[in-house]
Coordinates of C-alpha atoms in Angstrom, one line a residue:
M1 CA 105.8 355.9 -195.1
S2 CA 108.0 358.9 -195.1
S3 CA 111.5 358.9 -193.5
R4 CA 110.3 361.2 -190.8
S5 CA 107.4 358.9 -189.8
T6 CA 109.8 356.0 -189.9
I7 CA 112.2 357.7 -187.5
E8 CA 109.3 358.6 -185.2
A9 CA 108.1 355.0 -185.2
Y10 CA 111.6 353.7 -184.4
K11 CA 111.9 356.2 -181.5
A12 CA 108.5 355.1 -180.1
Y13 CA 109.6 351.4 -180.5
T14 CA 112.9 352.0 -178.6
Y15 CA 111.1 354.2 -176.0
R16 CA 108.6 351.4 -175.1
R17 CA 111.3 348.9 -174.7
K18 CA 113.4 351.2 -172.5
V19 CA 110.3 351.8 -170.3
M20 CA 109.8 348.0 -170.1
F21 CA 113.4 347.6 -169.0
F22 CA 113.2 350.2 -166.3
T23 CA 109.9 348.7 -165.1
L24 CA 111.4 345.3 -164.8
A25 CA 114.5 346.7 -163.1
L26 CA 112.3 348.5 -160.5
G27 CA 110.3 345.3 -160.0
L28 CA 113.5 343.4 -159.3
M29 CA 114.7 346.1 -156.8
A30 CA 111.3 346.0 -155.1
M31 CA 111.5 342.2 -154.9
V32 CA 114.9 342.4 -153.3
F33 CA 113.5 344.5 -150.4
V34 CA 110.5 342.2 -150.1
S35 CA 112.8 339.2 -149.9
L36 CA 115.0 340.9 -147.3
S37 CA 112.0 341.2 -145.0
V38 CA 110.2 337.8 -145.7
G39 CA 111.1 334.6 -143.9
S40 CA 110.7 332.7 -140.7
F41 CA 112.2 335.7 -138.9
Q42 CA 110.2 338.7 -140.0
V43 CA 112.1 341.9 -140.5
N44 CA 110.3 345.2 -141.4
L45 CA 111.7 347.4 -144.1
S46 CA 113.0 350.1 -141.7
D47 CA 114.9 347.5 -139.7
A48 CA 116.3 346.0 -143.0
F49 CA 117.5 349.4 -144.1
A50 CA 119.1 350.0 -140.6
A51 CA 120.8 346.6 -140.7
L52 CA 122.2 347.3 -144.2
L53 CA 123.6 350.6 -142.8
G54 CA 125.0 348.9 -139.7
R55 CA 122.6 350.5 -137.3
S56 CA 120.6 347.5 -136.2
D57 CA 120.9 345.0 -133.5
D58 CA 123.3 342.0 -133.9
V59 CA 120.6 339.4 -134.5
T60 CA 119.0 341.3 -137.4
S61 CA 122.3 342.2 -138.9
T62 CA 123.5 338.6 -138.7
I63 CA 120.4 337.3 -140.4
L64 CA 120.5 339.8 -143.2
W65 CA 124.2 339.9 -143.9
R66 CA 125.0 336.2 -143.4
I67 CA 121.9 334.5 -144.6
R68 CA 119.4 336.6 -146.6
L69 CA 121.6 339.0 -148.5
P70 CA 123.9 336.2 -149.9
R71 CA 120.7 334.2 -150.9
I72 CA 119.3 337.3 -152.7
I73 CA 122.5 338.1 -154.5
G74 CA 122.9 334.4 -155.4
A75 CA 119.4 334.2 -156.8
V76 CA 119.9 337.4 -158.9
L77 CA 123.3 336.2 -160.3
A78 CA 122.1 332.6 -161.0
G79 CA 118.9 333.8 -162.6
W80 CA 120.8 336.4 -164.7
G81 CA 123.4 333.9 -165.9
L82 CA 120.9 331.1 -166.7
A83 CA 118.6 333.4 -168.6
M84 CA 121.6 334.9 -170.5
G85 CA 122.7 331.4 -171.4
G86 CA 119.2 330.5 -172.5
V87 CA 118.9 333.5 -174.8
A88 CA 122.3 332.8 -176.4
M89 CA 121.7 329.1 -176.9
Q90 CA 118.2 329.7 -178.5
C91 CA 119.7 332.3 -180.8
I92 CA 122.8 330.4 -182.0
L93 CA 121.0 327.1 -182.3
H94 CA 117.8 328.4 -183.9
N95 CA 115.8 326.3 -181.4
P96 CA 113.4 327.8 -178.9
L97 CA 113.9 324.7 -176.6
A98 CA 117.6 325.2 -176.3
S99 CA 118.8 326.0 -172.7
P100 CA 121.5 324.9 -170.4
Y101 CA 119.2 322.3 -169.0
T102 CA 118.2 320.7 -172.3
L103 CA 121.8 320.7 -173.6
G104 CA 122.9 318.5 -170.7
V105 CA 125.0 321.1 -168.8
S106 CA 122.9 320.7 -165.6
Q107 CA 123.0 316.9 -165.8
G108 CA 126.7 316.9 -166.4
A109 CA 127.1 319.0 -163.3
A110 CA 125.0 316.5 -161.3
F111 CA 127.2 313.6 -162.5
G112 CA 130.3 315.5 -161.5
A113 CA 128.9 316.2 -158.1
A114 CA 128.0 312.5 -157.6
V115 CA 131.5 311.5 -158.6
A116 CA 132.9 313.9 -156.0
L117 CA 130.5 312.9 -153.2
V118 CA 130.8 309.1 -153.6
I119 CA 133.8 308.0 -155.6
L120 CA 136.2 310.6 -154.5
G121 CA 135.0 310.5 -150.9
L122 CA 134.0 314.2 -150.5
G123 CA 130.7 313.2 -149.2
P124 CA 129.6 313.3 -145.5
S125 CA 129.7 309.6 -144.9
G126 CA 133.4 309.5 -144.1
K127 CA 133.9 305.9 -145.2
N128 CA 136.3 307.0 -148.0
E129 CA 139.1 309.2 -146.7
S130 CA 140.3 310.9 -149.8
F131 CA 143.3 313.2 -150.2
L132 CA 140.9 315.6 -151.8
A133 CA 138.7 315.8 -148.6
G134 CA 140.2 319.1 -147.6
L135 CA 139.9 320.7 -151.0
P136 CA 137.9 323.9 -150.8
W137 CA 134.8 323.9 -153.1
G138 CA 135.6 320.3 -153.9
V139 CA 132.0 319.2 -154.9
S140 CA 131.4 322.5 -156.8
M141 CA 134.7 322.1 -158.6
F142 CA 133.9 318.6 -159.9
A143 CA 130.3 319.7 -160.7
F144 CA 131.8 322.5 -162.9
L145 CA 134.1 320.0 -164.6
G146 CA 131.2 317.7 -165.3
A147 CA 129.1 320.5 -166.8
F148 CA 132.0 321.7 -168.9
A149 CA 132.8 318.2 -170.0
S150 CA 129.3 317.9 -171.5
T151 CA 129.8 321.2 -173.3
W152 CA 133.2 320.1 -174.7
L153 CA 131.7 316.8 -176.0
I154 CA 128.9 318.7 -177.7
L155 CA 131.5 321.1 -179.3
F156 CA 133.7 318.1 -180.3
L157 CA 130.8 316.3 -182.0
S158 CA 129.6 319.5 -183.7
Q159 CA 133.1 320.2 -185.1
R160 CA 134.0 316.6 -186.0
R161 CA 130.7 315.8 -187.8
R162 CA 129.7 319.3 -188.7
L163 CA 126.4 318.9 -186.9
S164 CA 123.5 321.2 -187.6
P165 CA 122.0 323.3 -184.8
E166 CA 119.1 320.9 -184.5
A167 CA 121.5 317.9 -184.2
I168 CA 123.5 319.8 -181.5
V169 CA 120.4 320.0 -179.4
L170 CA 119.7 316.3 -179.9
S171 CA 123.2 315.4 -179.0
G172 CA 122.7 317.5 -175.8
V173 CA 119.6 315.5 -175.0
A174 CA 121.6 312.2 -175.5
L175 CA 124.4 313.4 -173.3
S176 CA 121.9 314.5 -170.7
A177 CA 120.4 310.9 -170.6
L178 CA 124.0 309.5 -170.4
A179 CA 124.9 311.7 -167.5
T180 CA 121.6 310.9 -165.7
S181 CA 122.3 307.2 -166.1
G182 CA 125.8 307.6 -164.7
T183 CA 124.4 309.5 -161.7
M184 CA 121.8 306.8 -161.1
M185 CA 124.5 304.1 -161.3
I186 CA 126.6 305.9 -158.7
Q187 CA 123.5 306.3 -156.4
Y188 CA 122.8 302.6 -156.7
F189 CA 126.2 301.7 -155.1
A190 CA 126.3 304.6 -152.6
S191 CA 125.3 304.5 -149.0
D192 CA 122.1 306.0 -147.7
I193 CA 123.9 309.2 -146.5
E194 CA 125.7 309.6 -149.8
V195 CA 122.4 309.1 -151.8
A196 CA 120.8 311.8 -149.6
S197 CA 123.7 314.1 -150.3
I198 CA 123.4 313.6 -154.1
V199 CA 119.6 314.1 -154.1
F200 CA 119.9 317.3 -151.9
W201 CA 122.6 318.7 -154.2
T202 CA 120.5 318.1 -157.3
F203 CA 117.5 320.0 -155.8
G204 CA 119.2 323.3 -156.2
D205 CA 119.6 325.8 -153.4
V206 CA 120.7 329.5 -153.6
G207 CA 121.5 329.6 -149.9
R208 CA 124.7 327.5 -150.3
A209 CA 127.0 330.2 -151.6
S210 CA 129.4 332.2 -149.5
W211 CA 130.5 335.7 -150.3
N212 CA 133.7 334.3 -152.0
E213 CA 131.7 332.1 -154.3
L214 CA 129.4 335.0 -155.2
L215 CA 132.4 337.1 -156.0
L216 CA 133.6 334.3 -158.3
M217 CA 130.3 334.2 -160.0
V218 CA 130.5 338.0 -160.6
L219 CA 133.9 337.5 -162.2
F220 CA 132.4 335.1 -164.7
I221 CA 129.1 336.8 -165.4
V222 CA 130.3 340.4 -165.9
P223 CA 132.7 339.5 -168.8
A224 CA 130.2 337.2 -170.3
S225 CA 127.5 339.8 -170.2
L226 CA 129.8 342.3 -171.9
F227 CA 130.6 339.7 -174.6
F228 CA 126.9 339.2 -175.5
L229 CA 126.0 342.9 -175.3
L230 CA 128.9 343.7 -177.7
N231 CA 127.7 341.0 -180.1
R232 CA 124.0 341.9 -179.9
W233 CA 123.9 343.1 -183.5
N234 CA 125.7 340.0 -184.6
M235 CA 123.2 337.8 -182.7
N236 CA 120.4 339.6 -184.6
A237 CA 122.1 338.8 -187.9
L238 CA 122.7 335.1 -186.8
A239 CA 119.0 334.8 -185.7
A240 CA 118.1 335.7 -189.3
G241 CA 120.1 332.7 -190.6
D242 CA 123.7 331.9 -191.4
D243 CA 123.5 333.1 -194.9
V244 CA 122.2 336.5 -193.8
A245 CA 124.9 336.7 -191.1
K246 CA 127.7 335.9 -193.5
S247 CA 126.4 338.4 -196.0
L248 CA 126.7 341.0 -193.3
G249 CA 130.3 340.1 -192.5
V250 CA 129.5 338.0 -189.4
N251 CA 131.6 334.9 -188.9
A252 CA 128.7 332.6 -188.0
E253 CA 130.6 329.5 -187.1
R254 CA 133.1 331.4 -184.8
L255 CA 130.3 333.4 -183.1
R256 CA 128.2 330.2 -182.6
K257 CA 131.2 328.4 -181.0
M258 CA 132.3 331.3 -178.8
S259 CA 128.7 331.9 -177.7
L260 CA 128.0 328.3 -176.9
I261 CA 131.2 328.0 -174.8
I262 CA 130.6 331.2 -172.8
A263 CA 126.9 330.4 -172.3
A264 CA 127.7 326.9 -171.1
L265 CA 130.5 328.3 -168.9
I266 CA 128.1 330.6 -167.1
A267 CA 125.5 327.9 -166.7
A268 CA 128.2 325.6 -165.4
V269 CA 129.3 328.1 -162.8
A270 CA 125.7 328.7 -161.6
V271 CA 124.8 325.0 -161.5
A272 CA 128.1 324.0 -159.8
T273 CA 127.5 326.7 -157.1
F274 CA 123.8 326.2 -156.4
G275 CA 122.9 322.8 -157.9
V276 CA 120.4 322.0 -160.6
I277 CA 117.9 324.8 -161.2
G278 CA 115.6 324.1 -164.2
F279 CA 113.3 326.1 -166.4
V280 CA 114.8 329.6 -165.7
G281 CA 117.0 329.5 -168.8
L282 CA 114.1 328.2 -170.9
V283 CA 111.2 330.3 -169.7
A284 CA 112.8 333.7 -169.1
P285 CA 113.7 334.3 -172.8
H286 CA 110.2 333.3 -173.9
I287 CA 108.5 335.6 -171.4
T288 CA 110.8 338.5 -172.5
R289 CA 110.1 337.8 -176.3
R290 CA 106.4 338.4 -175.6
L291 CA 107.2 341.6 -173.9
V292 CA 109.9 343.2 -176.1
G293 CA 110.1 341.0 -179.3
G294 CA 113.1 339.2 -180.7
D295 CA 115.6 342.1 -181.1
H296 CA 118.6 341.0 -179.1
R297 CA 119.5 344.6 -178.2
H298 CA 116.5 344.5 -175.9
L299 CA 115.9 340.8 -175.5
L300 CA 119.3 340.0 -174.0
P301 CA 119.4 342.5 -171.1
Q302 CA 115.7 342.2 -170.3
S303 CA 115.8 338.4 -170.3
C304 CA 118.6 338.6 -167.7
V305 CA 116.4 340.8 -165.5
V306 CA 113.4 338.6 -166.0
G307 CA 115.5 335.5 -165.1
A308 CA 116.8 337.2 -161.9
L309 CA 113.3 338.2 -161.0
I310 CA 111.9 334.7 -161.6
L311 CA 114.5 333.0 -159.4
L312 CA 114.3 335.6 -156.7
C313 CA 110.5 335.2 -156.5
A314 CA 110.9 331.5 -156.4
D315 CA 113.4 331.6 -153.6
T316 CA 111.3 334.1 -151.6
A317 CA 108.3 331.7 -152.1
A318 CA 110.5 328.8 -151.0
R319 CA 111.4 330.5 -147.8
S320 CA 107.9 331.8 -146.9
V321 CA 105.3 329.2 -148.1
M322 CA 106.1 326.6 -145.5
A323 CA 108.2 328.7 -143.0
P324 CA 110.2 327.8 -141.0
I325 CA 110.9 325.0 -143.5
V326 CA 112.9 326.3 -146.5
L327 CA 112.1 324.4 -149.8
P328 CA 114.8 323.9 -152.4
V329 CA 114.5 326.6 -155.0
G330 CA 114.9 324.0 -157.8
I331 CA 111.6 322.4 -156.8
V332 CA 109.8 325.8 -156.8
T333 CA 111.2 326.8 -160.2
S334 CA 110.0 323.5 -161.7
F335 CA 106.5 324.0 -160.2
M336 CA 106.4 327.6 -161.5
G337 CA 108.2 327.1 -164.8
A338 CA 106.4 324.0 -166.2
P339 CA 102.8 325.5 -166.0
L340 CA 104.1 328.9 -167.2
F341 CA 105.8 327.4 -170.2
L342 CA 102.7 325.4 -171.1
Y343 CA 100.7 328.7 -170.8
L344 CA 103.1 330.4 -173.2
L345 CA 102.8 327.5 -175.6
M346 CA 99.0 327.7 -175.6
K347 CA 99.2 331.5 -176.1
G348 CA 101.4 331.1 -179.1
G349 CA 104.7 332.1 -177.4
Y350 CA 106.7 329.2 -178.8
G351 CA 109.6 330.8 -180.5
K352 CA 107.6 334.0 -181.1
S353 CA 109.7 337.0 -181.9

């Protein structure tokens, strides 16, 4: 093949992936407007546009600005962050099953939330008057600490014992089981109201976040996205193996450690804000690999868009399937994600690049 034909083939390769990115982005934008209009209170698109511009009645404006728009932005941010964490973890650990959920980040957050709700008296029962009761974002703060504690333990074990990427995933599974056991122990001694609070928190719900919490998520997600985009070539080298990465001048151990910390941090923020949301960080990268391949220049940003689209579709379905009842989005993602992942396995999508 001549150099000219090689250049033309590369241009066609990049063009197809750019077209795919813009197609996914347009699909996400379209889903945003669909989600604005769908729910127990129907709003047509013209009224939705008018409300966004401040030219609608008070009822429609209140529903869109205080209820639906925060949900939509929360779903997009959480899906973006979880998918980004899934891509990074699968790359640095060389394991297609790696995700924030399988590494114990979500279960650590659930344990932290259970500690806050029951032991520290931040739950609704009121039987334990804690000096932390007036702490803003108290449950979310302890959920974040639980998620980050799981990450720190994995890093500590990997550094102390020089664990392989496969052993890191197994240690995450073990920590996940440990955190789940701790949460069950707390539930056993909790009151009925406290148990209900823990269970409801673990369902996952993107409608919990306020505008301030969404802003906090943006402050975490934007720098993390820039970090991974700037290291997209290094991630390609690392995906080819540590020896290849080192021969190209990439500090594999440092990149793996930093990527794991940042990916777990983003997942911890998302889970601490919205609760446990499974399968998004696992399924979104696999779907995107089948669309654009394993090149992280395209895989990373498009996985984020796919993750945002998956979670937004799941939340829209949760609000409309049994309206006016709103299902927790964590239940819907599990119902959607498990069959979809099995389908990808049967079609040969497991770890395909």
